[in-house]
Amino acid sequence: MTAEEEAARAAAIEKARRIFAGPITFLKSAPALEFLPDATVPEIAFAGRSNVGKSSLLNALTGRTSLARTSVTPGRTQELNYFDVGNPLFFRLVDMPGYGFAKAPKDMVRRWRYLVNDFLRGRPVLKRALVLIDSRHGIKDVDTEMLDMLDKAAVSYRIVLTKADKVKATDLAAVLARTEAEARKRPAAHPEIIPTSSEKGMGIPELRAAVIEAVTA
Ligand code: GDP
């Protein structure tokens, strides 16, 4: 990186930090598309297998302890949770329903698929999705379905590794390389992956900057 690029990167990180330190409020839970808010501002969506660390990451990102709540019961997760960022409103974060519950009934999986597919295909203000992948496991079959849906809907997305503190540095480097190789094969995927740890704060400033970059792109 040149000194100029380094300075631009530092400025982007500081700008993102300020935005996320400002007002962020829960707007609503939308169980179906007719309940979505008016599409007036850009939206950035977060997707991931249940237990991947999505709530923890949203809380770390926004510097709040209980903005996003962990969904313990599978039945309660079939909703798109909306958060307003900025006052005046600048953009929205969308917490997508988790997937990959081992014991999920078939009709629940089907409902998830319809809701997510309709959302991805019918939301022009959706600027980017961030797909969370556990650093310990890498991309699993349940994630592949999500990535395929994004590629088919032509929604730009970026993979974020979670719980990076749970693996050794060498294993993190290996999963990062494998995931990057997979991302390069996918048409709508950003080629660079962001490793994060909500627990340690690792990658959080970079993720904030990536969100703002997507909002303003
Ligand atoms: P969600 O179901 O995707 O919203 O996942 P949660 O955010 O509720 O996290 C699932 C579990 O993983 C919880 O027990 C968290 O404490 C844990 N967890 C989440 N993020 C991290 C992390 O960065 N590091 C570690 N060590 N644990 C994490």
Coordinates of N, CA and C and ligand atoms in Angstrom, one line a residue:
M1 N 0.8 -1.2 0.0 CA 0.0 0.0 0.0 C 0.9 1.3 0.0
T2 N 0.5 2.2 -0.8 CA 1.3 3.5 -0.8 C 0.9 4.3 0.4
A3 N 1.6 5.3 0.6 CA 1.3 6.2 1.8 C -0.1 6.9 1.5
E4 N -0.3 7.2 0.3 CA -1.6 7.8 -0.1 C -2.8 6.9 0.2
E5 N -2.6 5.6 -0.2 CA -3.7 4.6 0.0 C -3.9 4.4 1.5
E6 N -2.8 4.3 2.2 CA -2.8 4.1 3.6 C -3.6 5.3 4.3
A7 N -3.4 6.5 3.8 CA -4.1 7.7 4.4 C -5.6 7.6 4.1
A8 N -5.9 7.2 2.8 CA -7.3 7.1 2.4 C -8.0 6.0 3.2
R9 N -7.3 4.9 3.5 CA -7.9 3.8 4.3 C -8.2 4.3 5.7
A10 N -7.2 5.0 6.3 CA -7.4 5.5 7.7 C -8.6 6.5 7.7
A11 N -8.7 7.3 6.7 CA -9.8 8.3 6.7 C -11.1 7.6 6.5
A12 N -11.2 6.5 5.7 CA -12.4 5.8 5.6 C -12.8 5.1 6.9
I13 N -11.9 4.5 7.6 CA -12.1 3.9 8.8 C -12.6 4.9 9.9
E14 N -12.0 6.1 9.9 CA -12.5 7.1 10.9 C -13.9 7.6 10.5
K15 N -14.1 7.8 9.3 CA -15.5 8.3 8.8 C -16.5 7.2 9.3
A16 N -16.2 5.9 9.0 CA -17.2 4.9 9.4 C -17.4 4.8 10.9
R17 N -16.3 5.0 11.6 CA -16.4 4.9 13.1 C -17.3 6.0 13.6
R18 N -17.2 7.2 13.0 CA -18.1 8.3 13.5 C -19.6 8.0 13.2
I19 N -19.8 7.4 12.0 CA -21.2 7.1 11.6 C -21.8 6.1 12.5
F20 N -21.0 5.0 12.8 CA -21.5 4.0 13.7 C -21.6 4.4 15.2
A21 N -20.9 5.5 15.5 CA -21.0 6.0 16.9 C -22.2 6.9 17.1
G22 N -22.9 7.2 15.9 CA -24.1 8.1 16.0 C -25.3 7.3 16.2
P23 N -26.5 7.9 16.0 CA -27.8 7.2 16.3 C -28.0 6.0 15.4
I24 N -28.4 4.9 16.1 CA -28.8 3.7 15.4 C -30.0 3.1 16.2
T25 N -31.1 2.9 15.6 CA -32.3 2.5 16.3 C -33.0 1.3 15.6
F26 N -33.6 0.5 16.4 CA -34.4 -0.6 15.8 C -35.6 0.0 15.2
L27 N -35.9 -0.4 13.9 CA -37.1 0.1 13.3 C -38.3 -0.8 13.4
K28 N -38.1 -2.0 12.8 CA -39.2 -3.0 12.8 C -38.7 -4.4 12.4
S29 N -39.5 -5.4 12.7 CA -39.3 -6.7 12.2 C -40.4 -7.0 11.1
A30 N -39.9 -7.4 10.0 CA -40.8 -7.6 8.9 C -40.9 -9.1 8.6
P31 N -42.1 -9.8 8.9 CA -42.2 -11.2 8.6 C -42.5 -11.5 7.1
A32 N -42.9 -10.5 6.4 CA -43.2 -10.7 5.0 C -42.9 -9.4 4.2
L33 N -42.8 -9.5 2.9 CA -42.4 -8.3 2.2 C -43.3 -7.1 2.3
E34 N -44.6 -7.4 2.5 CA -45.5 -6.2 2.6 C -45.2 -5.4 3.8
F35 N -44.5 -5.9 4.7 CA -44.2 -5.1 6.0 C -42.8 -4.4 5.9
L36 N -42.2 -4.4 4.8 CA -40.9 -3.7 4.7 C -41.1 -2.2 4.7
P37 N -40.1 -1.5 5.2 CA -40.3 0.0 5.2 C -40.2 0.5 3.7
D38 N -40.6 1.7 3.5 CA -40.5 2.3 2.2 C -39.0 2.3 1.8
A39 N -38.8 2.0 0.5 CA -37.4 1.8 0.0 C -36.8 3.2 -0.3
T40 N -36.5 4.0 0.8 CA -36.0 5.3 0.5 C -34.5 5.5 0.7
V41 N -33.9 4.6 1.4 CA -32.4 4.7 1.6 C -31.8 3.4 1.3
P42 N -30.4 3.4 1.1 CA -29.7 2.2 0.9 C -29.8 1.2 2.0
E43 N -29.8 -0.1 1.7 CA -29.8 -1.1 2.8 C -28.6 -2.0 2.6
I44 N -28.1 -2.5 3.8 CA -27.0 -3.4 3.8 C -27.5 -4.6 4.7
A45 N -27.5 -5.8 4.1 CA -28.1 -6.9 4.8 C -27.0 -7.9 5.4
F46 N -27.4 -8.5 6.5 CA -26.4 -9.5 7.1 C -27.1 -10.8 7.1
A47 N -26.4 -11.8 6.6 CA -26.9 -13.2 6.5 C -25.9 -14.1 7.1
G48 N -26.5 -15.3 7.5 CA -25.6 -16.3 8.1 C -26.3 -17.4 8.8
R49 N -25.7 -18.5 8.9 CA -26.2 -19.7 9.6 C -26.5 -19.3 11.0
S50 N -27.5 -19.9 11.6 CA -27.8 -19.6 13.0 C -26.6 -20.0 13.8
N51 N -26.3 -19.2 14.8 CA -25.2 -19.4 15.7 C -23.8 -19.0 15.1
V52 N -23.8 -18.4 13.9 CA -22.6 -18.0 13.3 C -21.9 -16.8 14.0
G53 N -22.7 -16.1 14.8 CA -22.2 -14.9 15.5 C -22.8 -13.6 14.9
K54 N -23.9 -13.7 14.2 CA -24.5 -12.5 13.5 C -25.0 -11.5 14.5
S55 N -25.7 -11.9 15.6 CA -26.1 -10.9 16.6 C -24.9 -10.2 17.2
S56 N -23.9 -11.0 17.6 CA -22.7 -10.5 18.2 C -22.0 -9.5 17.3
L57 N -22.0 -9.8 16.0 CA -21.3 -9.0 15.1 C -22.0 -7.6 14.9
L58 N -23.3 -7.7 14.8 CA -24.1 -6.5 14.7 C -24.0 -5.6 15.9
N59 N -23.9 -6.2 17.1 CA -23.7 -5.5 18.3 C -22.3 -4.8 18.3
A60 N -21.3 -5.6 17.9 CA -19.9 -5.1 17.9 C -19.8 -3.9 16.9
L61 N -20.4 -4.1 15.7 CA -20.4 -3.1 14.7 C -21.0 -1.8 15.1
T62 N -22.1 -1.9 15.8 CA -22.8 -0.7 16.2 C -22.4 -0.2 17.6
G63 N -21.4 -1.0 18.2 CA -20.9 -0.6 19.5 C -22.0 -0.6 20.6
R64 N -23.0 -1.4 20.4 CA -24.1 -1.5 21.4 C -24.2 -2.9 21.9
T65 N -24.7 -3.1 23.1 CA -24.6 -4.5 23.7 C -25.8 -5.3 23.4
S66 N -26.9 -4.7 23.1 CA -28.1 -5.5 22.9 C -29.0 -5.0 21.7
L67 N -28.4 -4.5 20.7 CA -29.2 -4.0 19.5 C -29.9 -5.2 18.9
A68 N -29.0 -6.2 18.5 CA -29.5 -7.4 17.9 C -29.6 -8.5 18.9
R69 N -30.7 -9.1 19.1 CA -30.8 -10.1 20.1 C -30.7 -11.5 19.5
T70 N -30.1 -12.4 20.3 CA -29.9 -13.8 19.8 C -31.3 -14.4 19.8
S71 N -31.5 -15.1 18.7 CA -32.8 -15.8 18.5 C -32.6 -17.2 19.0
V72 N -33.2 -17.6 20.1 CA -33.0 -18.9 20.7 C -34.0 -19.9 20.0
T73 N -35.2 -19.4 19.8 CA -36.2 -20.4 19.2 C -36.3 -20.2 17.7
P74 N -36.1 -21.3 16.9 CA -36.1 -21.2 15.5 C -37.3 -20.5 14.9
G75 N -38.5 -20.8 15.5 CA -39.7 -20.2 15.0 C -39.8 -18.7 14.9
R76 N -39.0 -18.1 15.8 CA -39.0 -16.6 15.8 C -38.0 -15.9 14.9
T77 N -37.4 -16.7 14.1 CA -36.3 -16.1 13.3 C -36.6 -15.7 11.9
Q78 N -37.9 -16.0 11.5 CA -38.3 -15.8 10.1 C -38.6 -14.4 9.8
E79 N -37.8 -13.5 10.2 CA -38.2 -12.1 10.0 C -36.9 -11.3 9.6
L80 N -37.2 -10.2 8.9 CA -36.1 -9.3 8.5 C -36.2 -8.2 9.5
N81 N -35.1 -8.1 10.3 CA -35.0 -7.0 11.3 C -34.3 -5.8 10.8
Y82 N -35.0 -4.7 10.9 CA -34.5 -3.4 10.3 C -34.0 -2.4 11.4
F83 N -32.8 -1.8 11.1 CA -32.2 -0.8 12.0 C -31.9 0.4 11.2
D84 N -32.4 1.6 11.7 CA -32.1 2.9 11.0 C -30.7 3.4 11.5
V85 N -29.9 3.8 10.6 CA -28.6 4.4 10.9 C -28.6 5.9 10.5
G86 N -28.2 6.7 11.5 CA -28.1 8.2 11.2 C -29.4 8.9 11.5
N87 N -29.2 10.2 11.8 CA -30.3 11.1 12.0 C -29.8 12.5 11.5
P88 N -30.3 12.9 10.3 CA -31.2 12.3 9.4 C -30.8 10.9 8.9
L89 N -31.8 10.1 8.6 CA -31.6 8.7 8.2 C -30.7 8.6 7.0
F90 N -29.6 7.8 7.2 CA -28.6 7.7 6.2 C -28.7 6.4 5.4
F91 N -28.8 5.3 6.1 CA -29.0 3.9 5.5 C -29.6 3.0 6.5
R92 N -29.9 1.8 6.1 CA -30.5 0.8 7.0 C -29.7 -0.5 7.0
L93 N -29.6 -1.1 8.2 CA -29.0 -2.4 8.4 C -30.2 -3.4 8.4
V94 N -30.1 -4.5 7.7 CA -31.1 -5.5 7.8 C -30.5 -6.8 8.3
D95 N -31.0 -7.3 9.4 CA -30.6 -8.6 10.0 C -31.5 -9.6 9.4
M96 N -31.0 -10.4 8.5 CA -31.8 -11.5 7.8 C -31.9 -12.7 8.7
P97 N -33.0 -13.4 8.5 CA -33.2 -14.6 9.4 C -32.1 -15.6 9.2
G98 N -31.6 -16.2 10.3 CA -30.6 -17.2 10.2 C -31.1 -18.5 9.5
Y99 N -30.2 -19.3 9.1 CA -30.6 -20.5 8.4 C -29.7 -21.7 8.9
G100 N -30.1 -22.9 8.5 CA -29.3 -24.0 8.8 C -29.6 -24.7 10.2
F101 N -30.8 -24.4 10.7 CA -31.1 -25.1 12.0 C -31.2 -26.6 11.7
A102 N -30.5 -27.4 12.4 CA -30.5 -28.9 12.2 C -31.9 -29.4 12.3
K103 N -32.7 -28.9 13.2 CA -34.1 -29.5 13.4 C -35.2 -28.7 12.8
A104 N -34.9 -27.8 11.9 CA -35.9 -27.0 11.3 C -36.9 -27.8 10.5
P105 N -38.2 -27.6 10.8 CA -39.3 -28.3 10.0 C -39.2 -27.8 8.6
K106 N -39.6 -28.7 7.7 CA -39.5 -28.4 6.2 C -40.2 -27.2 5.8
D107 N -41.4 -26.9 6.3 CA -42.2 -25.8 5.9 C -41.5 -24.5 6.4
M108 N -40.8 -24.6 7.5 CA -40.1 -23.4 7.9 C -38.9 -23.0 7.0
V109 N -38.2 -24.1 6.5 CA -37.1 -23.9 5.6 C -37.7 -23.3 4.3
R110 N -38.9 -23.8 3.9 CA -39.5 -23.3 2.7 C -39.9 -21.8 2.8
R111 N -40.4 -21.5 4.0 CA -40.8 -20.1 4.2 C -39.6 -19.2 4.2
W112 N -38.5 -19.7 4.8 CA -37.3 -18.9 4.8 C -36.8 -18.6 3.4
R113 N -36.8 -19.7 2.6 CA -36.4 -19.6 1.2 C -37.2 -18.6 0.4
Y114 N -38.5 -18.6 0.6 CA -39.4 -17.7 -0.2 C -39.1 -16.2 0.3
L115 N -39.1 -16.0 1.6 CA -38.9 -14.7 2.1 C -37.6 -14.1 1.7
V116 N -36.5 -14.9 1.8 CA -35.2 -14.4 1.4 C -35.0 -14.2 -0.1
N117 N -35.5 -15.1 -0.8 CA -35.5 -15.0 -2.3 C -36.3 -13.7 -2.8
D118 N -37.5 -13.6 -2.3 CA -38.3 -12.4 -2.6 C -37.6 -11.1 -2.3
F119 N -37.0 -11.1 -1.1 CA -36.3 -9.9 -0.6 C -35.1 -9.6 -1.5
L120 N -34.3 -10.6 -1.8 CA -33.1 -10.4 -2.6 C -33.5 -9.9 -4.0
R121 N -34.5 -10.5 -4.6 CA -34.9 -10.1 -5.9 C -35.7 -8.9 -6.1
G122 N -36.4 -8.5 -5.0 CA -37.3 -7.3 -5.1 C -36.9 -6.1 -4.3
R123 N -35.7 -5.9 -4.1 CA -35.3 -4.8 -3.2 C -34.2 -4.0 -3.8
P124 N -34.5 -3.1 -4.7 CA -33.4 -2.4 -5.5 C -32.5 -1.6 -4.5
V125 N -33.0 -1.1 -3.4 CA -32.1 -0.4 -2.5 C -31.1 -1.2 -1.7
L126 N -31.2 -2.5 -1.8 CA -30.3 -3.4 -1.2 C -28.9 -3.3 -1.9
K127 N -28.0 -2.7 -1.3 CA -26.7 -2.4 -1.9 C -25.7 -3.5 -1.8
R128 N -25.8 -4.2 -0.7 CA -24.8 -5.3 -0.5 C -25.3 -6.2 0.6
A129 N -25.0 -7.5 0.5 CA -25.2 -8.4 1.6 C -23.8 -8.8 2.2
L130 N -23.8 -9.0 3.5 CA -22.6 -9.5 4.1 C -22.9 -10.9 4.6
V131 N -22.2 -11.9 4.1 CA -22.5 -13.3 4.5 C -21.5 -13.7 5.5
L132 N -22.0 -14.1 6.7 CA -21.1 -14.5 7.8 C -20.8 -16.0 7.7
I133 N -19.5 -16.3 7.8 CA -19.0 -17.7 7.8 C -18.1 -17.9 9.0
D134 N -18.4 -19.0 9.7 CA -17.6 -19.3 10.9 C -16.2 -19.7 10.6
S135 N -15.2 -19.0 11.1 CA -13.8 -19.2 10.8 C -13.4 -20.7 11.1
R136 N -14.1 -21.3 12.0 CA -13.7 -22.7 12.3 C -14.1 -23.7 11.3
H137 N -15.2 -23.3 10.5 CA -15.8 -24.3 9.6 C -15.6 -23.9 8.1
G138 N -15.4 -22.7 7.8 CA -15.4 -22.3 6.4 C -16.8 -22.4 5.8
I139 N -16.9 -22.4 4.5 CA -18.2 -22.4 3.8 C -18.7 -23.9 3.8
K140 N -20.0 -24.0 4.4 CA -20.6 -25.3 4.4 C -21.7 -25.3 3.4
D141 N -22.3 -26.6 3.2 CA -23.4 -26.7 2.3 C -24.6 -25.7 2.5
V142 N -24.9 -25.5 3.8 CA -26.0 -24.6 4.0 C -25.7 -23.2 3.6
D143 N -24.4 -22.8 3.6 CA -24.0 -21.5 3.2 C -24.0 -21.4 1.7
T144 N -23.7 -22.5 1.0 CA -23.6 -22.5 -0.4 C -25.0 -22.2 -1.0
E145 N -26.1 -22.6 -0.4 CA -27.4 -22.3 -0.9 C -27.6 -20.8 -0.8
M146 N -27.2 -20.2 0.3 CA -27.3 -18.7 0.5 C -26.5 -18.0 -0.6
L147 N -25.3 -18.4 -0.8 CA -24.4 -17.8 -1.8 C -25.0 -17.9 -3.2
D148 N -25.5 -19.1 -3.5 CA -26.2 -19.3 -4.8 C -27.3 -18.4 -5.0
M149 N -28.1 -18.2 -4.0 CA -29.3 -17.3 -4.1 C -28.8 -15.9 -4.4
L150 N -27.8 -15.5 -3.8 CA -27.2 -14.1 -4.0 C -26.7 -13.9 -5.4
D151 N -26.0 -15.0 -5.9 CA -25.4 -14.9 -7.2 C -26.6 -14.8 -8.2
K152 N -27.6 -15.7 -8.0 CA -28.7 -15.7 -9.0 C -29.5 -14.4 -9.0
A153 N -29.6 -13.8 -7.8 CA -30.4 -12.6 -7.7 C -29.5 -11.4 -8.1
A154 N -28.2 -11.6 -8.3 CA -27.2 -10.6 -8.7 C -27.2 -9.5 -7.6
V155 N -27.2 -9.9 -6.4 CA -27.0 -9.0 -5.2 C -25.5 -9.1 -4.9
S156 N -24.8 -7.9 -4.9 CA -23.4 -7.9 -4.6 C -23.2 -8.3 -3.1
Y157 N -22.3 -9.2 -2.8 CA -22.1 -9.6 -1.4 C -20.6 -9.7 -1.1
R158 N -20.4 -9.8 0.2 CA -19.0 -9.9 0.7 C -19.1 -10.9 1.9
I159 N -18.1 -11.8 1.9 CA -18.0 -12.8 2.9 C -17.2 -12.2 4.1
V160 N -17.7 -12.5 5.3 CA -17.1 -12.0 6.5 C -16.9 -13.3 7.4
L161 N -15.6 -13.5 7.8 CA -15.4 -14.6 8.7 C -15.6 -14.2 10.1
T162 N -16.3 -15.0 10.9 CA -16.6 -14.7 12.3 C -15.8 -15.5 13.3
K163 N -15.7 -15.1 14.5 CA -15.1 -15.9 15.6 C -13.6 -16.2 15.3
A164 N -12.9 -15.3 14.7 CA -11.5 -15.5 14.3 C -10.7 -15.8 15.5
D165 N -11.1 -15.4 16.7 CA -10.3 -15.6 17.9 C -10.3 -17.1 18.3
K166 N -11.2 -17.9 17.7 CA -11.4 -19.3 18.1 C -10.4 -20.2 17.3
V167 N -9.7 -19.6 16.3 CA -8.8 -20.5 15.6 C -7.4 -19.9 15.6
K168 N -6.4 -20.8 15.4 CA -5.0 -20.4 15.4 C -4.7 -19.6 14.2
A169 N -3.7 -18.7 14.2 CA -3.4 -17.8 13.1 C -3.2 -18.6 11.8
T170 N -2.5 -19.8 11.9 CA -2.2 -20.5 10.7 C -3.5 -21.1 10.1
D171 N -4.4 -21.5 11.0 CA -5.7 -22.1 10.5 C -6.6 -21.0 9.9
L172 N -6.5 -19.8 10.5 CA -7.2 -18.6 10.0 C -6.8 -18.3 8.6
A173 N -5.4 -18.3 8.4 CA -4.9 -18.0 7.1 C -5.3 -19.0 6.1
A174 N -5.4 -20.3 6.5 CA -5.8 -21.3 5.6 C -7.3 -21.2 5.2
V175 N -8.2 -20.9 6.2 CA -9.6 -20.8 5.9 C -9.8 -19.5 5.0
L176 N -9.1 -18.5 5.3 CA -9.2 -17.2 4.5 C -8.8 -17.5 3.1
A177 N -7.7 -18.2 2.8 CA -7.3 -18.5 1.5 C -8.3 -19.4 0.7
R178 N -8.9 -20.4 1.4 CA -9.9 -21.3 0.8 C -11.1 -20.5 0.5
T179 N -11.6 -19.6 1.4 CA -12.8 -18.9 1.2 C -12.6 -17.9 0.1
E180 N -11.4 -17.3 0.0 CA -11.1 -16.3 -1.1 C -11.2 -17.0 -2.4
A181 N -10.6 -18.2 -2.5 CA -10.6 -19.0 -3.7 C -12.1 -19.2 -4.2
E182 N -12.9 -19.6 -3.2 CA -14.3 -19.8 -3.5 C -15.0 -18.5 -4.0
A183 N -14.7 -17.4 -3.3 CA -15.4 -16.1 -3.6 C -15.0 -15.7 -5.1
R184 N -13.8 -16.0 -5.5 CA -13.3 -15.6 -6.8 C -14.1 -16.3 -7.9
K185 N -14.6 -17.5 -7.6 CA -15.4 -18.2 -8.6 C -16.8 -17.7 -8.7
R186 N -17.2 -16.9 -7.8 CA -18.7 -16.5 -7.7 C -18.9 -15.1 -8.3
P187 N -19.8 -15.0 -9.2 CA -20.0 -13.7 -9.9 C -20.3 -12.5 -9.1
A188 N -21.1 -12.6 -8.0 CA -21.6 -11.5 -7.3 C -20.8 -11.2 -6.0
A189 N -19.7 -12.1 -5.8 CA -19.0 -12.0 -4.6 C -17.8 -11.0 -4.7
H190 N -17.6 -10.2 -3.6 CA -16.4 -9.4 -3.5 C -15.2 -10.3 -3.3
P191 N -14.1 -10.1 -3.9 CA -13.0 -11.0 -3.8 C -12.3 -11.0 -2.5
E192 N -12.4 -9.9 -1.7 CA -11.7 -9.9 -0.4 C -12.6 -10.2 0.7
I193 N -12.1 -11.0 1.6 CA -12.9 -11.5 2.8 C -12.4 -10.7 4.0
I194 N -13.3 -10.4 4.9 CA -12.9 -9.7 6.2 C -13.0 -10.6 7.4
P195 N -11.8 -11.0 8.0 CA -11.8 -11.8 9.2 C -12.2 -10.9 10.4
T196 N -13.1 -11.4 11.2 CA -13.5 -10.6 12.4 C -13.6 -11.4 13.6
S197 N -13.6 -10.8 14.8 CA -13.9 -11.4 16.0 C -14.7 -10.3 16.8
S198 N -15.9 -10.6 17.1 CA -16.7 -9.7 17.9 C -16.2 -9.6 19.3
E199 N -15.7 -10.8 19.8 CA -15.2 -10.9 21.1 C -13.9 -10.0 21.3
K200 N -13.0 -10.0 20.3 CA -11.8 -9.2 20.5 C -11.8 -7.9 19.7
G201 N -12.8 -7.6 19.0 CA -12.9 -6.4 18.2 C -12.1 -6.4 16.9
M202 N -11.6 -7.6 16.6 CA -10.7 -7.7 15.4 C -11.6 -7.5 14.1
G203 N -11.1 -6.7 13.2 CA -11.8 -6.5 11.9 C -13.0 -5.6 11.9
I204 N -13.4 -5.2 13.1 CA -14.7 -4.4 13.2 C -14.5 -3.0 12.6
P205 N -13.4 -2.3 12.8 CA -13.3 -1.0 12.1 C -13.3 -1.2 10.6
E206 N -12.7 -2.3 10.1 CA -12.6 -2.5 8.6 C -14.0 -2.9 8.1
L207 N -14.8 -3.6 8.9 CA -16.1 -4.0 8.5 C -17.0 -2.8 8.4
R208 N -16.9 -1.9 9.4 CA -17.7 -0.6 9.4 C -17.3 0.1 8.1
A209 N -16.1 0.2 7.8 CA -15.7 0.9 6.6 C -16.2 0.3 5.3
A210 N -16.3 -1.1 5.3 CA -16.8 -1.8 4.2 C -18.3 -1.5 4.0
V211 N -19.0 -1.4 5.1 CA -20.4 -1.1 5.1 C -20.6 0.3 4.5
I212 N -19.9 1.2 4.9 CA -20.1 2.6 4.4 C -19.7 2.7 3.0
E213 N -18.6 2.0 2.6 CA -18.2 1.9 1.2 C -19.3 1.4 0.3
A214 N -20.0 0.3 0.8 CA -21.1 -0.2 0.1 C -22.3 0.7 0.0
V215 N -22.6 1.4 1.1 CA -23.7 2.4 1.1 C -23.5 3.5 0.1
T216 N -22.3 4.0 0.0 CA -22.0 5.1 -0.9 C -21.5 4.7 -2.3
A217 N -21.4 3.5 -2.5 CA -20.9 3.0 -3.8 C -21.8 3.4 -5.0
Ligands
GDP1 P1 -26.3 -15.7 15.9 O1 -27.2 -16.9 16.1 O2 -25.7 -15.8 14.5 O3 -26.9 -14.4 16.1 O4 -25.1 -15.9 16.9 P2 -24.7 -15.2 18.2 O5 -24.2 -13.8 18.0 O6 -25.8 -15.3 19.2 O7 -23.4 -16.0 18.7 C1 -23.5 -17.4 18.9 C2 -22.5 -17.9 19.9 O8 -21.2 -17.6 19.5 C3 -22.7 -17.1 21.3 O9 -22.4 -18.0 22.3 C4 -21.6 -16.1 21.2 O10 -21.1 -15.7 22.5 C5 -20.5 -16.7 20.4 N1 -19.7 -15.8 19.6 C6 -20.2 -14.9 18.7 N2 -19.2 -14.1 18.2 C7 -18.0 -14.6 18.8 C8 -16.6 -14.2 18.6 O11 -16.2 -13.4 17.9 N3 -15.7 -15.0 19.4 C9 -16.1 -16.0 20.2 N4 -15.2 -16.6 20.8 N5 -17.4 -16.3 20.3 C10 -18.4 -15.6 19.7

